[in-house]
């Protein structure tokens, strides 16, 4: 383990992370909410710490190994969440305690979406924006962003990329160079965010709410600028847009990359993981809507609207809400919670186990049953037309 190299990289990344606290300063000045100094203090502390880590180790040069990548990824998320909590502890009378601020920062950066804040509607605009931005940065993964930048600073990025990208197939790259792959992912991510924001504005949101909710929708994070979440707007159009972009973000970004490069949508329906996710969500939506209608809780129209939204929101691990699904009848709450374990596709911003792992578990189970019947048969586990190596299937 190259401790001094790791400290040098952490110092660089902290200094880069401090730049993300500049937009909230501008938002604070725009809305005159009076808490810009909290973010300036956060920037100063973060930059100073980054310099203290970087300067003594600035001449250390060594290619990272996978072990170093794991350590940096783990330390990076921990250190970043701690420093990301600084503005939340410093913005005046409504400031959070140390515990609450660290919790909120961790929840944002990991796109968990859990919150300890009540009265979100009354927070300063810059703090509201900052919470949403934390989720947006965590959605694609700040480490992936760092991979795009670090090579220009003399740091190899493949070890970091492998530790950050979800799913069993770690070595797949969209482009020959890992830096270009990271940049391609962020271009697609930013484009989806902008498109989502414009769609929200067209549906009636103001620019600030549209920006904040586009951050947390594309990141599949679930933070909102209101306590009532998406339910605050009581708009079928906004809910439909949210469902569409949660679903898009739950697909693998490699599919988006191919769609952009080849100008076709056919591969979305040809990809086994995407097909499985669509069929899984469709089946769960049908069960949910019929249950809500047959028990008389909602009419068919409202049942379809709320049922579809909550299924996609919970199953993709976004966590937006338009209704209290925990009070829904029968086994529906349990089914939705189980769906959250599946989550999105590998290489998406969704959480959960990832769809590809569920597919591999099912196929591996079917293979073992077939081996009981035909002990001498050689049976390959295939996803689509591609055979999956035994080492990956077993892992």
XYZ file of C-alpha atoms in Angstrom:
395
model
C 0.000 0.000 0.000
C 1.362 3.416 -1.038
C 0.230 5.578 1.876
C 1.896 8.808 0.698
C 0.446 8.435 -2.796
C -2.996 7.880 -1.282
C -2.649 10.988 0.903
C -1.527 13.014 -2.122
C -4.584 11.912 -4.111
C -6.932 12.592 -1.187
C -5.469 16.079 -0.895
C -6.056 16.709 -4.608
C -9.593 15.384 -4.460
C -10.467 17.482 -1.411
C -9.277 20.610 -3.180
C -11.357 19.665 -6.215
C -14.365 18.953 -3.979
C -14.114 22.433 -2.446
C -15.034 23.854 -5.868
C -18.476 22.224 -5.569
C -19.286 24.595 -2.693
C -19.007 27.640 -4.975
C -22.419 27.298 -6.726
C -24.301 27.450 -3.371
C -22.469 30.731 -2.648
C -23.855 32.160 -5.902
C -27.341 30.795 -5.109
C -27.164 32.405 -1.663
C -26.202 35.786 -3.142
C -28.942 35.483 -5.795
C -31.694 34.788 -3.245
C -30.171 36.979 -0.479
C -30.671 34.198 2.070
C -27.695 35.378 4.135
C -25.833 32.085 4.570
C -23.140 32.422 1.893
C -20.475 32.703 4.608
C -21.189 29.102 5.721
C -20.105 27.831 2.314
C -17.068 30.151 2.203
C -15.991 28.716 5.560
C -16.520 25.186 4.226
C -14.402 25.971 1.170
C -11.594 27.423 3.289
C -11.444 24.461 5.687
C -11.607 21.907 2.850
C -8.910 23.616 0.753
C -6.609 24.035 3.747
C -6.942 20.357 4.695
C -6.373 19.323 1.087
C -3.177 21.399 0.937
C -1.916 19.895 4.184
C -2.354 16.417 2.698
C -1.024 17.270 -0.756
C 2.029 19.481 -0.227
C 4.181 17.060 1.858
C 3.469 14.281 -0.666
C 3.327 16.217 -3.935
C 6.388 14.500 -5.443
C 5.114 10.960 -4.815
C 4.413 9.209 -8.144
C 3.309 5.599 -8.352
C 0.742 3.645 -10.383
C -2.254 2.656 -8.271
C -3.081 -1.011 -7.693
C -6.559 -2.421 -7.110
C -5.916 -2.537 -3.352
C -4.991 1.157 -3.352
C -8.109 1.886 -5.394
C -10.341 0.230 -2.796
C -8.720 2.175 0.036
C -8.978 5.500 -1.814
C -12.626 4.898 -2.773
C -13.569 4.012 0.823
C -11.598 6.889 2.352
C -12.772 9.290 -0.312
C -16.480 8.759 0.331
C -15.918 8.945 4.089
C -13.704 12.035 4.012
C -15.882 13.773 1.432
C -19.064 13.211 3.411
C -17.392 14.611 6.536
C -16.207 17.768 4.781
C -19.487 18.009 2.863
C -21.278 18.328 6.188
C -19.419 21.548 7.118
C -21.822 24.049 5.487
C -24.783 22.242 7.060
C -23.336 22.896 10.517
C -22.512 26.547 9.872
C -25.543 28.234 8.292
C -26.977 30.034 11.305
C -29.893 29.358 13.643
C -31.265 26.479 11.571
C -27.854 24.777 11.365
C -27.747 21.036 11.986
C -25.889 19.308 14.783
C -22.677 17.439 13.951
C -24.462 14.082 13.880
C -27.361 15.301 11.742
C -25.092 17.189 9.328
C -22.839 14.165 8.767
C -25.897 11.935 8.314
C -27.424 14.316 5.756
C -24.143 14.627 3.878
C -23.601 10.846 3.765
C -27.205 10.308 2.689
C -26.819 12.861 -0.098
C -23.487 11.671 -1.490
C -24.502 8.014 -1.388
C -27.900 8.944 -2.956
C -29.646 7.094 -0.147
C -32.228 9.845 0.195
C -32.931 9.422 3.917
C -33.151 12.725 5.790
C -33.219 13.922 9.393
C -34.448 17.413 8.462
C -38.031 18.515 9.121
C -39.363 21.781 7.756
C -37.406 21.432 4.518
C -39.724 24.008 2.915
C -38.300 26.717 5.201
C -34.570 26.089 4.687
C -32.463 28.768 2.928
C -32.408 28.304 -0.851
C -28.643 27.778 -0.953
C -28.885 24.921 1.571
C -31.747 23.358 -0.397
C -29.648 23.581 -3.555
C -26.589 22.142 -1.790
C -28.497 19.046 -0.619
C -29.680 18.378 -4.156
C -26.192 18.964 -5.581
C -24.684 16.459 -3.154
C -26.984 13.806 -4.577
C -26.177 14.769 -8.157
C -22.442 14.493 -7.525
C -22.871 11.172 -5.732
C -25.193 9.765 -8.397
C -22.649 9.175 -11.123
C -19.927 8.911 -8.511
C -17.418 11.610 -7.688
C -14.740 8.968 -8.065
C -15.729 8.527 -11.731
C -15.485 12.302 -12.144
C -12.084 12.164 -10.481
C -11.008 9.455 -12.938
C -11.659 11.936 -15.742
C -9.478 14.576 -14.073
C -6.719 12.689 -12.241
C -4.737 11.535 -15.299
C -4.048 15.176 -16.122
C -2.538 15.429 -12.639
C -0.324 12.365 -13.104
C -2.533 9.791 -11.389
C -3.726 6.575 -13.073
C -7.464 6.010 -12.867
C -8.286 2.396 -13.797
C -7.954 1.099 -10.224
C -10.372 3.775 -9.021
C -12.771 3.087 -11.888
C -12.940 -0.633 -11.053
C -13.734 0.043 -7.411
C -16.460 2.562 -8.215
C -18.397 1.063 -11.140
C -21.186 -1.258 -9.868
C -21.891 -4.735 -11.175
C -19.885 -7.892 -11.825
C -18.305 -6.834 -15.149
C -15.686 -4.359 -13.978
C -13.354 -4.181 -16.964
C -15.847 -3.079 -19.616
C -14.997 0.348 -20.982
C -17.084 2.418 -23.380
C -14.019 3.905 -25.048
C -10.405 2.686 -25.388
C -9.131 5.185 -22.817
C -10.461 5.131 -19.267
C -10.368 8.946 -19.053
C -12.559 9.241 -22.133
C -14.943 6.660 -20.661
C -15.357 8.716 -17.477
C -15.905 11.888 -19.491
C -18.461 10.165 -21.735
C -20.413 9.030 -18.654
C -20.491 12.563 -17.265
C -21.508 14.126 -20.604
C -24.476 11.755 -20.786
C -25.299 12.367 -17.103
C -25.233 16.164 -17.530
C -27.320 15.990 -20.718
C -29.985 13.862 -19.010
C -30.042 16.295 -16.076
C -30.524 19.326 -18.337
C -33.253 17.556 -20.319
C -35.022 16.555 -17.095
C -34.845 20.138 -15.785
C -36.359 21.561 -18.988
C -39.131 18.932 -18.882
C -39.957 19.827 -15.270
C -40.096 23.524 -16.170
C -42.391 22.795 -19.109
C -44.676 20.907 -16.687
C -44.955 23.916 -14.355
C -42.023 23.893 -11.913
C -40.031 27.083 -11.383
C -36.378 26.957 -12.436
C -35.069 26.426 -8.903
C -37.320 23.461 -8.094
C -36.769 22.040 -11.589
C -32.993 22.210 -11.183
C -33.045 20.662 -7.710
C -35.408 17.851 -8.624
C -33.587 17.098 -11.871
C -30.428 16.599 -9.781
C -32.078 14.081 -7.466
C -34.182 12.400 -10.188
C -31.308 11.584 -12.550
C -29.138 10.612 -9.558
C -32.041 8.429 -8.304
C -31.529 9.983 -4.901
C -34.941 11.176 -3.747
C -34.095 14.440 -1.987
C -36.695 17.157 -2.544
C -36.998 20.860 -1.787
C -40.299 20.143 0.008
C -41.340 17.909 2.893
C -44.149 16.492 0.729
C -41.651 15.470 -1.990
C -43.101 15.235 -5.524
C -46.565 15.060 -3.949
C -46.235 18.795 -3.171
C -46.892 19.659 -6.827
C -49.965 17.377 -7.201
C -49.347 17.230 -10.949
C -49.791 14.138 -13.118
C -47.456 15.650 -15.751
C -44.635 16.184 -13.243
C -45.091 12.682 -11.839
C -44.968 11.164 -15.333
C -41.774 13.080 -16.163
C -40.256 11.917 -12.879
C -41.174 8.288 -13.646
C -39.681 8.544 -17.132
C -36.341 9.926 -15.951
C -36.098 7.566 -12.978
C -36.557 4.708 -15.424
C -34.017 6.125 -17.900
C -31.500 6.588 -15.092
C -32.087 3.036 -13.886
C -30.813 1.717 -17.246
C -27.107 1.126 -17.726
C -25.261 4.199 -18.942
C -23.472 2.019 -21.463
C -26.857 1.671 -23.205
C -27.239 5.460 -23.250
C -23.749 5.749 -24.693
C -24.572 3.323 -27.517
C -27.877 5.126 -28.168
C -26.020 8.430 -28.478
C -23.236 7.028 -30.657
C -25.360 4.900 -33.002
C -28.538 7.052 -32.968
C -30.836 4.096 -32.247
C -33.051 2.891 -29.387
C -33.345 -0.761 -30.457
C -30.596 -2.007 -28.148
C -32.634 -0.975 -25.083
C -35.122 -3.723 -25.985
C -32.391 -6.154 -27.030
C -30.448 -5.872 -23.776
C -31.486 -8.713 -21.400
C -30.940 -6.627 -18.269
C -33.074 -3.728 -19.537
C -35.819 -6.124 -20.686
C -35.849 -7.874 -17.307
C -36.165 -4.531 -15.476
C -39.025 -3.354 -17.711
C -40.941 -6.629 -17.350
C -40.304 -6.697 -13.596
C -41.632 -3.135 -13.142
C -44.584 -3.788 -15.464
C -45.615 -6.894 -13.540
C -45.286 -5.169 -10.173
C -47.243 -2.134 -11.438
C -50.117 -4.339 -12.653
C -50.282 -6.138 -9.282
C -50.159 -2.820 -7.380
C -52.786 -0.995 -9.466
C -55.211 -3.929 -9.418
C -54.808 -4.315 -5.646
C -55.440 -0.597 -5.048
C -58.505 -0.678 -7.309
C -60.032 -3.937 -6.067
C -59.667 -2.939 -2.389
C -61.388 0.368 -3.147
C -58.539 2.534 -1.869
C -58.299 4.450 -5.163
C -60.241 4.631 -8.390
C -58.596 3.163 -11.458
C -57.165 6.515 -12.638
C -55.676 7.606 -9.296
C -54.627 4.026 -8.573
C -52.722 3.881 -11.867
C -51.102 7.274 -11.216
C -49.997 6.578 -7.641
C -49.307 2.897 -8.182
C -47.025 3.448 -11.188
C -45.142 6.281 -9.480
C -44.515 4.478 -6.208
C -43.494 1.227 -7.926
C -40.881 2.939 -10.087
C -39.721 5.250 -7.278
C -39.249 2.496 -4.698
C -38.006 -0.212 -7.066
C -35.316 2.060 -8.547
C -34.405 3.132 -4.961
C -35.204 6.796 -5.675
C -37.599 7.237 -2.769
C -39.756 10.106 -4.064
C -43.293 9.995 -2.711
C -46.791 10.993 -3.767
C -48.599 8.705 -1.307
C -47.971 6.817 1.927
C -47.528 3.343 0.450
C -46.808 1.850 3.907
C -50.546 2.150 4.579
C -51.523 0.332 1.383
C -53.444 -2.938 1.804
C -52.169 -6.496 1.965
C -48.648 -7.388 0.958
C -48.093 -4.329 -1.280
C -45.692 -2.525 1.107
C -43.656 -5.733 1.473
C -43.573 -6.268 -2.317
C -42.315 -2.736 -2.892
C -39.604 -3.117 -0.265
C -38.512 -6.386 -1.867
C -38.410 -4.640 -5.262
C -35.979 -2.100 -3.815
C -33.505 -4.943 -3.208
C -33.355 -5.481 -6.974
C -32.748 -1.804 -7.805
C -31.475 -0.603 -11.188
C -29.266 -2.048 -13.893
C -25.520 -2.433 -13.467
C -23.769 0.777 -14.469
C -26.814 2.916 -13.607
C -27.303 5.453 -10.832
C -29.819 3.144 -9.123
C -29.125 1.256 -5.929
C -30.001 -2.277 -4.866
C -28.277 -5.522 -5.797
C -28.505 -4.623 -9.528
C -30.667 -6.471 -12.040
C -27.741 -8.339 -13.609
C -27.019 -10.093 -10.303
C -30.643 -11.194 -9.984
C -30.495 -12.581 -13.530
C -27.241 -14.426 -12.767
C -28.645 -15.837 -9.513
C -31.708 -17.178 -11.357
C -29.681 -18.620 -14.233
C -27.119 -20.131 -11.872
C -29.941 -21.738 -9.878
C -31.519 -23.149 -13.043
C -28.136 -24.550 -14.087
C -27.687 -26.348 -10.762
C -31.138 -27.908 -11.110
C -30.276 -29.087 -14.634
C -27.017 -30.559 -13.319
C -29.007 -32.683 -10.869
C -30.890 -34.131 -13.836
C -27.878 -34.319 -16.187
C -24.755 -34.624 -13.988
C -22.329 -34.868 -16.924
C -23.788 -32.007 -18.975
C -21.731 -28.890 -19.648
C -24.182 -26.021 -19.218
C -23.085 -22.425 -19.739
C -24.667 -19.471 -17.962
C -25.592 -16.968 -20.659
C -26.857 -13.400 -20.465
C -28.322 -12.810 -23.884
C -25.904 -14.474 -26.297
C -22.852 -13.938 -24.084
C -21.493 -16.726 -21.882
C -20.630 -15.586 -18.371
C -17.398 -17.063 -16.926
C -17.950 -19.375 -13.950
C -15.804 -17.166 -11.731
C -18.173 -14.224 -12.247
C -21.357 -16.286 -11.880
C -20.103 -17.867 -8.633
C -18.895 -14.544 -7.240
